[in-house]
Amino acid sequence: VLPPPPGTNASYYALARGWGALVAGSFGVVCLVGRARPFTQRVLSAILLATLLSLGLMAVGRLDPRRAEAVFANEFDARNIAAVAAMRRDATVVESSLPKLAQMARDVAAQQEAVQATMSRYAAPLFPASLALEALAACALAWALFHRLSRARIGAPLAPLRQFTFGDQIVWALLAGIVLLIVPSLGTLDVVGTNLLLFFGTLYALRGYGIYAWFVSRRAAVTSAALAVVAFPLSLVTVPWAVGLGLSDTWFDWRRRVKTTLAGPKP
């Protein structure tokens, strides 16, 4: 009901509110219908329902996917321009205070500007997966806050990351994304495949990090995740490793296997 805040892209604001309303309504319906289901199943079902409703809006002409992509592209460009401007200001400060590092500061700013431009170009078509991941995070936050603030229980509280898992049937969605991406005759659906890979690949990466956290101490897991986030090149190594570990858990169930081994054979 509220108008967009001053200086906000009205189209982007409307899309964000519309998607938020669809996710909130879908999550509420799923919670009412499937009270015995765990949180992961509920939130994935809610995202699927919200996606289907969005596709219905596209089918009746209420939402144009190309215009939506253009809105996100413009938003990415605006944010990247602001980020590049901040980098240039930082480089200017370095030049004035440390002249010997002036050239290095300019080079770093130029490289970051190129990275931002590339990210803007490739990120816009991935807005469906980005919205789905944001919906997952928002529902998890709402679930955790509800259980912390209310005495009523609508399900089990969120478990630690070390226990994060989900149904093994989801692997078929990941495989479908790979097929849509690599089969040449399905070239027009490669964007769909990329979005599927981004969303479900992120889920398997979280599962892989959870398995890693299960094997090591909490301090080691937190330290490793922080280093991977701070050192971007390190993330290029740890994220594929986490996806592979999470994907292999579909067949090996590492946590149960190791727990059974530690327990030893029954007498």
Tab-separated table of C-alpha atoms in Angstrom:
chain	number	residue	atom	x	y	z
A	1	VAL	CA	0.000	0.000	0.000
A	2	LEU	CA	2.876	2.378	0.786
A	3	PRO	CA	4.396	4.384	-2.087
A	4	PRO	CA	8.038	3.757	-3.084
A	5	PRO	CA	10.590	5.610	-0.924
A	6	PRO	CA	12.162	8.695	-2.532
A	7	GLY	CA	14.994	7.846	-4.895
A	8	THR	CA	13.841	4.233	-5.321
A	9	ASN	CA	13.236	2.612	-8.681
A	10	ALA	CA	9.428	2.320	-8.668
A	11	SER	CA	9.359	-0.713	-10.973
A	12	TYR	CA	11.944	-2.572	-8.912
A	13	TYR	CA	10.109	-1.678	-5.715
A	14	ALA	CA	6.818	-2.976	-7.155
A	15	LEU	CA	8.418	-6.257	-8.281
A	16	ALA	CA	10.055	-6.745	-4.898
A	17	ARG	CA	6.784	-6.148	-3.040
A	18	GLY	CA	4.849	-8.389	-5.419
A	19	TRP	CA	7.286	-11.278	-5.028
A	20	GLY	CA	7.378	-10.774	-1.265
A	21	ALA	CA	3.567	-10.949	-1.093
A	22	LEU	CA	3.500	-14.130	-3.208
A	23	VAL	CA	6.149	-15.820	-1.054
A	24	ALA	CA	4.522	-14.794	2.233
A	25	GLY	CA	1.097	-15.988	1.105
A	26	SER	CA	2.460	-19.237	-0.298
A	27	PHE	CA	4.468	-19.949	2.848
A	28	GLY	CA	1.393	-19.305	4.987
A	29	VAL	CA	-0.731	-21.675	2.893
A	30	VAL	CA	1.932	-24.396	3.015
A	31	CYS	CA	2.258	-24.031	6.795
A	32	LEU	CA	-1.514	-24.415	7.195
A	33	VAL	CA	-1.759	-27.424	4.891
A	34	GLY	CA	1.413	-29.297	5.834
A	35	ARG	CA	1.767	-28.796	9.579
A	36	ALA	CA	3.733	-32.018	10.072
A	37	ARG	CA	6.324	-31.229	7.405
A	38	PRO	CA	9.788	-29.892	8.334
A	39	PHE	CA	10.815	-26.342	7.497
A	40	THR	CA	12.919	-27.237	4.446
A	41	GLN	CA	10.028	-29.022	2.752
A	42	ARG	CA	7.675	-26.165	3.592
A	43	VAL	CA	9.884	-23.394	2.259
A	44	LEU	CA	10.747	-25.249	-0.951
A	45	SER	CA	7.053	-25.965	-1.515
A	46	ALA	CA	6.249	-22.290	-0.873
A	47	ILE	CA	8.878	-21.133	-3.372
A	48	LEU	CA	7.519	-23.587	-5.936
A	49	LEU	CA	3.968	-22.340	-5.361
A	50	ALA	CA	5.055	-18.695	-5.620
A	51	THR	CA	6.921	-19.511	-8.848
A	52	LEU	CA	3.844	-21.193	-10.315
A	53	LEU	CA	1.728	-18.177	-9.391
A	54	SER	CA	4.286	-15.911	-11.081
A	55	LEU	CA	4.148	-18.062	-14.205
A	56	GLY	CA	0.366	-17.739	-14.099
A	57	LEU	CA	0.696	-13.946	-14.010
A	58	MET	CA	2.977	-14.174	-17.045
A	59	ALA	CA	0.484	-16.399	-18.860
A	60	VAL	CA	-2.359	-13.914	-18.425
A	61	GLY	CA	-0.168	-11.003	-19.466
A	62	ARG	CA	0.130	-9.327	-16.055
A	63	LEU	CA	3.897	-9.797	-15.932
A	64	ASP	CA	6.358	-9.560	-18.814
A	65	PRO	CA	9.544	-11.562	-18.035
A	66	ARG	CA	11.621	-9.441	-20.430
A	67	ARG	CA	10.526	-6.215	-18.777
A	68	ALA	CA	11.186	-7.768	-15.366
A	69	GLU	CA	14.703	-8.721	-16.456
A	70	ALA	CA	15.252	-5.178	-17.749
A	71	VAL	CA	14.159	-3.772	-14.369
A	72	PHE	CA	16.677	-5.967	-12.561
A	73	ALA	CA	19.387	-5.104	-15.083
A	74	ASN	CA	18.832	-1.392	-14.470
A	75	GLU	CA	18.929	-1.959	-10.710
A	76	PHE	CA	22.185	-3.915	-10.980
A	77	ASP	CA	23.667	-1.149	-13.124
A	78	ALA	CA	22.662	1.552	-10.641
A	79	ARG	CA	24.149	-0.334	-7.699
A	80	ASN	CA	27.324	-1.180	-9.590
A	81	ILE	CA	27.766	2.452	-10.666
A	82	ALA	CA	27.486	3.483	-7.010
A	83	ALA	CA	29.997	0.796	-6.010
A	84	VAL	CA	32.458	1.867	-8.714
A	85	ALA	CA	32.117	5.511	-7.650
A	86	ALA	CA	32.968	4.506	-4.072
A	87	MET	CA	36.019	2.569	-5.306
A	88	ARG	CA	37.215	5.589	-7.259
A	89	ARG	CA	36.852	7.794	-4.195
A	90	ASP	CA	38.873	5.286	-2.175
A	91	ALA	CA	41.553	5.259	-4.892
A	92	THR	CA	41.694	9.063	-4.772
A	93	VAL	CA	42.180	8.962	-1.011
A	94	VAL	CA	45.000	6.442	-1.418
A	95	GLU	CA	46.663	8.612	-4.080
A	96	SER	CA	46.631	11.678	-1.842
A	97	SER	CA	47.860	9.930	1.283
A	98	LEU	CA	50.162	7.273	-0.206
A	99	PRO	CA	51.503	8.483	-3.582
A	100	LYS	CA	53.660	5.384	-4.008
A	101	LEU	CA	50.542	3.215	-4.073
A	102	ALA	CA	48.597	5.486	-6.430
A	103	GLN	CA	49.099	3.341	-9.531
A	104	MET	CA	48.167	0.156	-7.708
A	105	ALA	CA	45.010	1.800	-6.341
A	106	ARG	CA	43.991	2.910	-9.844
A	107	ASP	CA	44.622	-0.587	-11.219
A	108	VAL	CA	42.553	-2.211	-8.475
A	109	ALA	CA	39.695	0.244	-9.069
A	110	ALA	CA	39.774	-0.454	-12.815
A	111	GLN	CA	39.745	-4.210	-12.243
A	112	GLN	CA	36.848	-3.935	-9.822
A	113	GLU	CA	34.958	-1.790	-12.308
A	114	ALA	CA	35.389	-4.485	-14.977
A	115	VAL	CA	34.218	-7.168	-12.541
A	116	GLN	CA	31.158	-5.119	-11.586
A	117	ALA	CA	30.237	-4.599	-15.245
A	118	THR	CA	30.567	-8.328	-15.956
A	119	MET	CA	28.477	-9.243	-12.924
A	120	SER	CA	25.776	-6.806	-13.983
A	121	ARG	CA	25.634	-8.316	-17.465
A	122	TYR	CA	25.366	-11.937	-16.295
A	123	ALA	CA	23.314	-11.445	-13.117
A	124	ALA	CA	20.159	-9.937	-14.624
A	125	PRO	CA	18.915	-13.148	-16.377
A	126	LEU	CA	19.431	-15.010	-13.078
A	127	PHE	CA	16.898	-12.936	-11.156
A	128	PRO	CA	14.461	-15.901	-10.692
A	129	ALA	CA	17.096	-17.949	-8.842
A	130	SER	CA	18.231	-14.882	-6.904
A	131	LEU	CA	14.665	-14.153	-5.795
A	132	ALA	CA	14.155	-17.786	-4.796
A	133	LEU	CA	17.333	-17.780	-2.682
A	134	GLU	CA	16.320	-14.500	-1.045
A	135	ALA	CA	12.893	-15.997	-0.301
A	136	LEU	CA	14.578	-19.009	1.300
A	137	ALA	CA	16.707	-16.767	3.515
A	138	ALA	CA	13.764	-14.511	4.429
A	139	CYS	CA	11.538	-17.450	5.413
A	140	ALA	CA	14.348	-18.972	7.482
A	141	LEU	CA	14.833	-15.664	9.293
A	142	ALA	CA	11.088	-15.302	9.903
A	143	TRP	CA	10.887	-18.893	11.174
A	144	ALA	CA	13.784	-18.367	13.588
A	145	LEU	CA	12.398	-15.048	14.877
A	146	PHE	CA	8.945	-16.543	15.397
A	147	HIS	CA	10.318	-19.397	17.493
A	148	ARG	CA	12.434	-16.987	19.509
A	149	LEU	CA	9.639	-14.469	20.188
A	150	SER	CA	6.601	-16.733	20.500
A	151	ARG	CA	5.772	-19.604	22.825
A	152	ALA	CA	3.558	-21.211	20.183
A	153	ARG	CA	5.195	-23.811	17.968
A	154	ILE	CA	4.389	-24.225	14.289
A	155	GLY	CA	7.122	-26.801	13.803
A	156	ALA	CA	10.599	-27.673	14.981
A	157	PRO	CA	13.083	-24.785	15.375
A	158	LEU	CA	15.805	-24.503	12.756
A	159	ALA	CA	18.621	-26.973	13.315
A	160	PRO	CA	22.286	-25.901	13.110
A	161	LEU	CA	23.980	-25.830	9.721
A	162	ARG	CA	25.834	-29.040	10.600
A	163	GLN	CA	22.489	-30.880	10.432
A	164	PHE	CA	21.217	-29.210	7.244
A	165	THR	CA	19.800	-31.660	4.716
A	166	PHE	CA	16.826	-32.100	2.378
A	167	GLY	CA	15.136	-34.748	0.275
A	168	ASP	CA	17.349	-36.656	-2.139
A	169	GLN	CA	14.749	-36.263	-4.909
A	170	ILE	CA	15.968	-32.681	-5.420
A	171	VAL	CA	18.968	-34.080	-7.277
A	172	TRP	CA	16.690	-34.509	-10.304
A	173	ALA	CA	16.090	-30.754	-10.444
A	174	LEU	CA	19.845	-30.189	-10.469
A	175	LEU	CA	20.287	-32.771	-13.233
A	176	ALA	CA	17.479	-31.128	-15.218
A	177	GLY	CA	19.343	-27.829	-15.018
A	178	ILE	CA	22.516	-29.469	-16.311
A	179	VAL	CA	20.638	-31.062	-19.224
A	180	LEU	CA	18.956	-27.793	-20.198
A	181	LEU	CA	22.328	-26.074	-20.123
A	182	ILE	CA	24.439	-28.533	-22.133
A	183	VAL	CA	22.025	-29.908	-24.761
A	184	PRO	CA	22.468	-27.724	-27.896
A	185	SER	CA	18.929	-28.283	-29.194
A	186	LEU	CA	17.534	-26.725	-26.024
A	187	GLY	CA	19.453	-23.473	-26.438
A	188	THR	CA	16.445	-21.289	-25.727
A	189	LEU	CA	16.072	-22.939	-22.301
A	190	ASP	CA	19.672	-22.474	-21.198
A	191	VAL	CA	18.647	-19.556	-18.975
A	192	VAL	CA	16.171	-21.836	-17.189
A	193	GLY	CA	18.923	-24.407	-16.734
A	194	THR	CA	21.312	-21.787	-15.352
A	195	ASN	CA	18.719	-20.613	-12.839
A	196	LEU	CA	18.072	-24.191	-11.727
A	197	LEU	CA	21.800	-24.778	-11.320
A	198	LEU	CA	22.255	-21.584	-9.310
A	199	PHE	CA	19.383	-22.269	-6.904
A	200	PHE	CA	19.831	-25.993	-6.319
A	201	GLY	CA	23.622	-25.735	-6.540
A	202	THR	CA	23.477	-23.248	-3.653
A	203	LEU	CA	21.363	-25.706	-1.654
A	204	TYR	CA	23.905	-28.470	-2.237
A	205	ALA	CA	26.746	-26.104	-1.338
A	206	LEU	CA	25.012	-25.364	1.987
A	207	ARG	CA	24.588	-29.097	2.493
A	208	GLY	CA	28.272	-29.622	1.787
A	209	TYR	CA	29.274	-26.903	4.257
A	210	GLY	CA	26.958	-28.555	6.783
A	211	ILE	CA	28.731	-31.892	6.345
A	212	TYR	CA	32.083	-30.151	6.780
A	213	ALA	CA	30.803	-28.445	9.939
A	214	TRP	CA	29.625	-31.836	11.219
A	215	PHE	CA	33.149	-33.262	10.927
A	216	VAL	CA	35.055	-30.353	12.474
A	217	SER	CA	34.564	-28.098	15.480
A	218	ARG	CA	32.198	-25.145	15.321
A	219	ARG	CA	35.069	-22.670	15.601
A	220	ALA	CA	36.925	-24.268	12.694
A	221	ALA	CA	33.781	-24.257	10.547
A	222	VAL	CA	33.023	-20.582	11.252
A	223	THR	CA	36.643	-19.575	10.640
A	224	SER	CA	36.764	-21.469	7.343
A	225	ALA	CA	33.512	-19.913	6.113
A	226	ALA	CA	34.696	-16.414	7.068
A	227	LEU	CA	37.992	-16.896	5.222
A	228	ALA	CA	36.163	-18.172	2.138
A	229	VAL	CA	33.923	-15.094	2.111
A	230	VAL	CA	36.711	-12.573	2.723
A	231	ALA	CA	39.167	-14.159	0.283
A	232	PHE	CA	37.135	-14.332	-2.937
A	233	PRO	CA	39.638	-16.560	-4.829
A	234	LEU	CA	39.336	-19.071	-1.992
A	235	SER	CA	35.579	-19.205	-2.577
A	236	LEU	CA	36.230	-20.334	-6.157
A	237	VAL	CA	37.772	-23.465	-4.637
A	238	THR	CA	35.557	-24.081	-1.615
A	239	VAL	CA	32.165	-23.590	-3.280
A	240	PRO	CA	32.620	-26.296	-5.983
A	241	TRP	CA	34.095	-28.552	-3.309
A	242	ALA	CA	31.055	-27.969	-1.086
A	243	VAL	CA	28.648	-28.634	-3.976
A	244	GLY	CA	30.413	-31.912	-4.739
A	245	LEU	CA	30.370	-32.970	-1.090
A	246	GLY	CA	26.694	-32.095	-0.722
A	247	LEU	CA	25.796	-33.876	-3.960
A	248	SER	CA	27.692	-37.030	-2.983
A	249	ASP	CA	25.776	-37.076	0.303
A	250	THR	CA	22.719	-38.068	-1.750
A	251	TRP	CA	24.194	-41.536	-2.174
A	252	PHE	CA	26.688	-41.885	0.686
A	253	ASP	CA	24.930	-40.086	3.586
A	254	TRP	CA	28.293	-39.193	5.141
A	255	ARG	CA	27.014	-38.187	8.554
A	256	ARG	CA	25.065	-41.388	9.113
A	257	ARG	CA	27.889	-43.501	7.697
A	258	VAL	CA	30.528	-42.004	9.983
A	259	LYS	CA	28.174	-42.078	12.984
A	260	THR	CA	27.510	-45.781	12.399
A	261	THR	CA	31.241	-46.450	12.071
A	262	LEU	CA	32.016	-44.646	15.322
A	263	ALA	CA	29.243	-46.504	17.144
A	264	GLY	CA	30.784	-49.822	16.138
A	265	PRO	CA	29.062	-53.128	15.358
A	266	LYS	CA	26.201	-54.290	17.530
A	267	PRO	CA	27.057	-57.117	19.983
